[in-house]
Short mmCIF file of C-alpha atoms and ligand atoms in Angstrom, two decimals:
data_model
loop_
_atom_site.label_atom_id
_atom_site.label_comp_id
_atom_site.label_asym_id
_atom_site.label_seq_id
_atom_site.Cartn_x
_atom_site.Cartn_y
_atom_site.Cartn_z
CA GLY X 1 -7.97 17.92 -1.39
CA ASP X 2 -9.78 15.95 1.30
CA VAL X 3 -7.44 12.94 1.32
CA ALA X 4 -4.45 11.96 3.46
CA VAL X 5 -2.20 9.15 2.26
CA LEU X 6 -0.18 7.06 4.70
CA VAL X 7 2.84 5.33 3.20
CA PRO X 8 4.25 2.52 5.37
CA ALA X 9 7.86 2.23 4.24
CA ALA X 10 9.58 0.89 7.34
CA GLY X 11 9.96 -2.77 6.33
CA ALA X 12 13.32 -4.51 6.08
CA GLY X 13 12.58 -6.02 2.67
CA VAL X 14 14.60 -9.21 3.13
CA ARG X 15 12.80 -11.00 0.27
CA LEU X 16 14.46 -8.67 -2.24
CA GLY X 17 17.83 -9.97 -1.05
CA PRO X 18 20.50 -8.08 0.91
CA GLY X 19 20.82 -4.32 0.49
CA GLY X 20 18.85 -2.40 3.11
CA PRO X 21 15.21 -1.30 3.54
CA LYS X 22 13.06 -2.21 0.54
CA ALA X 23 11.52 1.24 0.18
CA LEU X 24 15.00 2.63 -0.45
CA ARG X 25 15.97 0.10 -3.13
CA LEU X 26 16.66 1.66 -6.48
CA LEU X 27 14.37 1.32 -9.47
CA GLY X 28 15.66 3.09 -12.55
CA GLY X 29 18.15 4.96 -10.36
CA GLU X 30 15.61 6.22 -7.81
CA PRO X 31 14.38 4.67 -4.53
CA LEU X 32 11.01 2.87 -4.67
CA LEU X 33 9.72 5.34 -2.10
CA VAL X 34 10.46 8.29 -4.38
CA HIS X 35 8.52 6.67 -7.22
CA ALA X 36 5.62 5.95 -4.88
CA VAL X 37 5.43 9.41 -3.31
CA ARG X 38 5.70 11.15 -6.68
CA ARG X 39 2.59 9.29 -7.89
CA VAL X 40 0.72 9.92 -4.62
CA ALA X 41 1.45 13.64 -4.85
CA ALA X 42 0.22 13.73 -8.46
CA ALA X 43 -3.30 12.68 -7.39
CA PRO X 44 -5.37 15.90 -7.23
CA SER X 45 -7.40 14.89 -4.14
CA VAL X 46 -4.35 14.39 -1.95
CA ARG X 47 -3.72 17.08 0.66
CA THR X 48 -1.49 15.32 3.19
CA ILE X 49 1.19 12.60 2.87
CA VAL X 50 2.72 10.84 5.88
CA VAL X 51 5.57 8.36 5.39
CA ALA X 52 6.58 5.83 8.05
CA ALA X 53 10.32 5.29 7.58
CA PRO X 54 12.74 2.84 9.18
CA PRO X 55 13.59 4.49 12.54
CA SER X 56 17.27 4.78 11.61
CA GLU X 57 16.43 6.42 8.27
CA VAL X 58 13.98 9.19 9.22
CA ALA X 59 16.37 12.07 8.53
CA ALA X 60 17.62 10.47 5.31
CA VAL X 61 14.05 9.88 4.08
CA ARG X 62 13.07 13.48 4.86
CA HIS X 63 16.03 14.65 2.83
CA LEU X 64 15.25 12.23 0.01
CA LEU X 65 11.63 13.37 -0.33
CA ALA X 66 12.18 17.10 0.19
CA SER X 67 12.37 17.74 -3.54
CA VAL X 68 9.55 15.29 -4.42
CA ALA X 69 6.55 16.48 -2.38
CA ALA X 70 5.52 18.07 0.92
CA VAL X 71 5.55 15.07 3.27
CA THR X 72 5.64 14.36 6.98
CA VAL X 73 8.09 11.57 7.87
CA VAL X 74 7.67 9.61 11.10
CA ALA X 75 9.55 6.62 12.50
CA GLY X 76 7.75 3.35 11.73
CA GLY X 77 7.26 0.40 14.06
CA ALA X 78 8.29 -3.25 14.26
CA GLU X 79 5.16 -4.43 12.41
CA ARG X 80 3.42 -2.92 9.42
CA GLN X 81 0.28 -2.33 11.49
CA GLU X 82 2.29 -0.32 14.00
CA SER X 83 3.85 1.75 11.21
CA VAL X 84 0.38 2.59 9.85
CA ALA X 85 -0.91 3.51 13.31
CA LEU X 86 2.08 5.82 13.89
CA ALA X 87 1.55 7.50 10.51
CA LEU X 88 -2.17 7.92 11.18
CA ALA X 89 -1.40 9.65 14.47
CA ALA X 90 0.57 12.28 12.53
CA VAL X 91 -2.32 13.30 10.24
CA PRO X 92 -3.60 16.77 11.19
CA ALA X 93 -7.31 17.54 11.56
CA GLY X 94 -8.95 18.00 8.17
CA PRO X 95 -8.73 15.03 5.83
CA GLU X 96 -11.68 12.66 6.35
CA ILE X 97 -10.54 10.15 3.74
CA ILE X 98 -7.40 8.17 4.57
CA LEU X 99 -5.59 6.01 2.02
CA VAL X 100 -2.91 3.53 3.05
CA HIS X 101 -0.37 2.71 0.35
CA ASP X 102 2.64 0.41 0.51
CA ALA X 103 5.85 1.97 -0.75
CA ALA X 104 6.52 -1.42 -2.35
CA ARG X 105 3.69 -0.70 -4.84
CA ALA X 106 5.84 2.09 -6.18
CA LEU X 107 4.23 2.38 -9.62
CA ALA X 108 0.55 2.61 -8.61
CA PRO X 109 -0.75 5.41 -10.85
CA PRO X 110 -2.40 8.63 -9.58
CA GLU X 111 -5.74 7.53 -11.12
CA LEU X 112 -5.85 4.57 -8.75
CA PHE X 113 -5.62 6.89 -5.73
CA GLU X 114 -8.44 8.96 -7.21
CA SER X 115 -10.73 5.99 -7.88
CA VAL X 116 -10.28 4.54 -4.38
CA ALA X 117 -10.81 7.96 -2.78
CA ALA X 118 -13.90 8.57 -4.93
CA ALA X 119 -15.53 5.36 -3.70
CA VAL X 120 -14.91 6.38 -0.06
CA ARG X 121 -16.23 9.86 -0.82
CA ALA X 122 -19.36 8.25 -2.25
CA GLY X 123 -20.05 6.72 1.15
CA ARG X 124 -18.18 3.42 1.33
CA PRO X 125 -16.46 2.98 4.73
CA ALA X 126 -13.61 0.87 3.32
CA VAL X 127 -12.42 0.36 -0.28
CA ILE X 128 -9.75 -1.91 -1.75
CA PRO X 129 -8.40 -2.16 -5.32
CA VAL X 130 -8.41 -5.75 -6.59
CA LEU X 131 -7.51 -7.84 -9.62
CA PRO X 132 -8.95 -11.18 -10.67
CA VAL X 133 -6.82 -14.22 -9.84
CA VAL X 134 -5.50 -15.74 -13.07
CA ASP X 135 -3.80 -18.85 -11.67
CA THR X 136 -5.63 -21.93 -10.47
CA VAL X 137 -5.30 -21.89 -6.68
CA LYS X 138 -5.01 -24.99 -4.49
CA GLU X 139 -4.90 -25.47 -0.77
CA VAL X 140 -2.04 -27.76 0.30
CA ASP X 141 -0.91 -29.40 3.53
CA ALA X 142 2.47 -28.92 5.20
CA GLY X 143 3.90 -31.75 3.09
CA GLY X 144 2.87 -30.14 -0.19
CA VAL X 145 0.01 -32.55 -0.86
CA VAL X 146 -3.12 -30.98 -2.33
CA LEU X 147 -6.14 -30.74 -0.03
CA GLY X 148 -8.43 -29.14 -2.58
CA THR X 149 -8.98 -26.64 -5.36
CA VAL X 150 -10.36 -23.21 -4.49
CA ASP X 151 -13.08 -21.64 -6.67
CA ARG X 152 -11.00 -19.03 -8.47
CA SER X 153 -13.99 -16.98 -9.63
CA ALA X 154 -14.66 -15.97 -6.02
CA LEU X 155 -11.08 -14.85 -5.35
CA ARG X 156 -9.43 -11.45 -5.79
CA ALA X 157 -5.81 -10.35 -5.43
CA VAL X 158 -5.72 -7.24 -3.24
CA GLN X 159 -3.56 -4.18 -3.82
CA THR X 160 -3.04 -0.79 -2.24
CA PRO X 161 -3.96 2.09 -1.92
CA GLN X 162 -6.73 0.96 0.43
CA GLY X 163 -9.14 3.74 1.38
CA PHE X 164 -11.12 4.39 4.55
CA GLN X 165 -13.33 6.87 6.27
CA ARG X 166 -10.99 8.33 8.84
CA ALA X 167 -12.96 7.16 11.88
CA VAL X 168 -13.17 3.63 10.49
CA LEU X 169 -9.41 3.31 10.07
CA ALA X 170 -8.73 4.88 13.48
CA ALA X 171 -11.09 2.44 15.20
CA ALA X 172 -9.59 -0.52 13.34
CA HIS X 173 -6.06 0.35 14.43
CA ALA X 174 -7.10 1.21 17.99
CA GLY X 175 -8.24 -2.38 18.43
CA ALA X 176 -5.44 -3.93 16.40
CA ALA X 177 -3.37 -6.86 17.57
CA GLY X 178 -1.31 -9.34 15.60
CA ALA X 179 0.16 -9.25 12.15
CA LEU X 180 -2.50 -8.84 9.48
CA THR X 181 -1.06 -8.06 6.05
CA ASP X 182 -3.51 -5.31 5.15
CA ASP X 183 -5.61 -2.62 6.76
CA ALA X 184 -8.90 -3.78 5.29
CA GLY X 185 -8.40 -7.02 7.23
CA LEU X 186 -8.62 -5.07 10.48
CA VAL X 187 -11.79 -3.36 9.29
CA GLU X 188 -13.38 -6.68 8.26
CA LYS X 189 -12.80 -7.98 11.78
CA GLN X 190 -14.95 -5.12 13.04
CA GLY X 191 -17.81 -6.27 10.83
CA ILE X 192 -17.62 -3.23 8.56
CA PRO X 193 -18.21 -3.87 4.84
CA VAL X 194 -15.20 -3.58 2.54
CA THR X 195 -15.90 -2.75 -1.11
CA CYS X 196 -13.77 -3.68 -4.13
CA VAL X 197 -12.89 -1.39 -7.03
CA ASP X 198 -10.80 -2.26 -10.08
CA GLY X 199 -7.09 -2.42 -9.32
CA HIS X 200 -4.27 -1.66 -11.75
CA GLU X 201 -1.53 -3.94 -13.05
CA HIS X 202 1.09 -1.24 -12.48
CA ALA X 203 0.27 -1.37 -8.76
CA LEU X 204 2.13 -4.68 -8.48
CA LYS X 205 3.97 -5.28 -5.22
CA ILE X 206 7.71 -5.17 -5.74
CA THR X 207 8.76 -7.99 -3.42
CA ARG X 208 11.31 -10.18 -5.19
CA PRO X 209 14.11 -9.48 -7.70
CA PHE X 210 11.79 -10.62 -10.53
CA ASP X 211 9.26 -7.91 -9.60
CA LEU X 212 11.99 -5.30 -9.71
CA ALA X 213 12.88 -6.44 -13.23
CA VAL X 214 9.22 -6.19 -14.32
CA ALA X 215 8.84 -2.76 -12.72
CA THR X 216 11.89 -1.52 -14.62
CA LEU X 217 10.07 -2.31 -17.87
CA LEU X 218 7.06 -0.25 -16.72
CA LEU X 219 9.00 2.96 -16.03
CA PRO X 220 8.16 5.91 -18.26
CA SER X 221 10.97 6.40 -20.77
O1 C5P I 301 6.93 -6.79 4.18
P1 C5P I 301 5.81 -6.36 3.29
O2 C5P I 301 6.21 -6.34 1.84
O3 C5P I 301 4.51 -7.02 3.55
O4 C5P I 301 5.59 -4.84 3.67
C1 C5P I 301 4.54 -4.08 3.10
C2 C5P I 301 4.78 -2.61 3.36
O5 C5P I 301 4.76 -2.34 4.76
C3 C5P I 301 6.15 -2.14 2.83
O6 C5P I 301 5.98 -0.89 2.17
C4 C5P I 301 6.97 -2.02 4.09
O7 C5P I 301 7.98 -1.03 4.00
C5 C5P I 301 5.93 -1.63 5.13
N1 C5P I 301 6.31 -2.00 6.50
C6 C5P I 301 6.40 -1.01 7.49
N2 C5P I 301 6.77 -1.32 8.77
C7 C5P I 301 7.10 -2.60 9.10
C8 C5P I 301 7.00 -3.62 8.12
C9 C5P I 301 6.60 -3.30 6.82
O8 C5P I 301 6.13 0.15 7.20
N3 C5P I 301 7.49 -2.84 10.34
#
């Protein structure tokens, strides 16, 4: 394998309601993070996995994942970007393709990791999996009054894993400031092209209780 996967899993997850870090919420009796790492490890190209855990949960996460896959667990930071940078710093020399995958997208299938990695391997500096936007999207003001309708055909909903040439991701995080919600956003700011590949519906982000209910229906029986 020539791929390292960083799994930021240090978020508080307040939008799921009370009950601790989101990555450790149970889905079908197992933490989201366990589902995510199992699928990462099943992708043949993956050599290295680094998880950024809530600082208070590093030992617990190591224990949790010991029977799932060979992983390095580091303490995450206050912002997602910081958690990714800390995980990247723990990747040994070797892998030249780095994927970043949110633990919250716990059911992203191994094939998705392979297709993103393949596009990077083929020479793309940055690759994101996307889905078409099915809803009509409107821009609104602070009072909820519509300002305009956005051309849906030009929009894409972005998932993870996002893939990068190692040097590209390192440079993006070295210059990072502020709270962008994805890693490709940092790369775009550097003027580097970001390429889309087909995403996967099972890579949905498990953010609210409704998503957890949907994800439960997608579990293998
Ligand atoms: O909060 P949000 O759903 O955008 O978080 C996306 C991912 O980033 C989650 O997997 C979360 O655990 C992770 N994260 C992190 N460190 C933070 C905040 C979020 O690793 N400080």
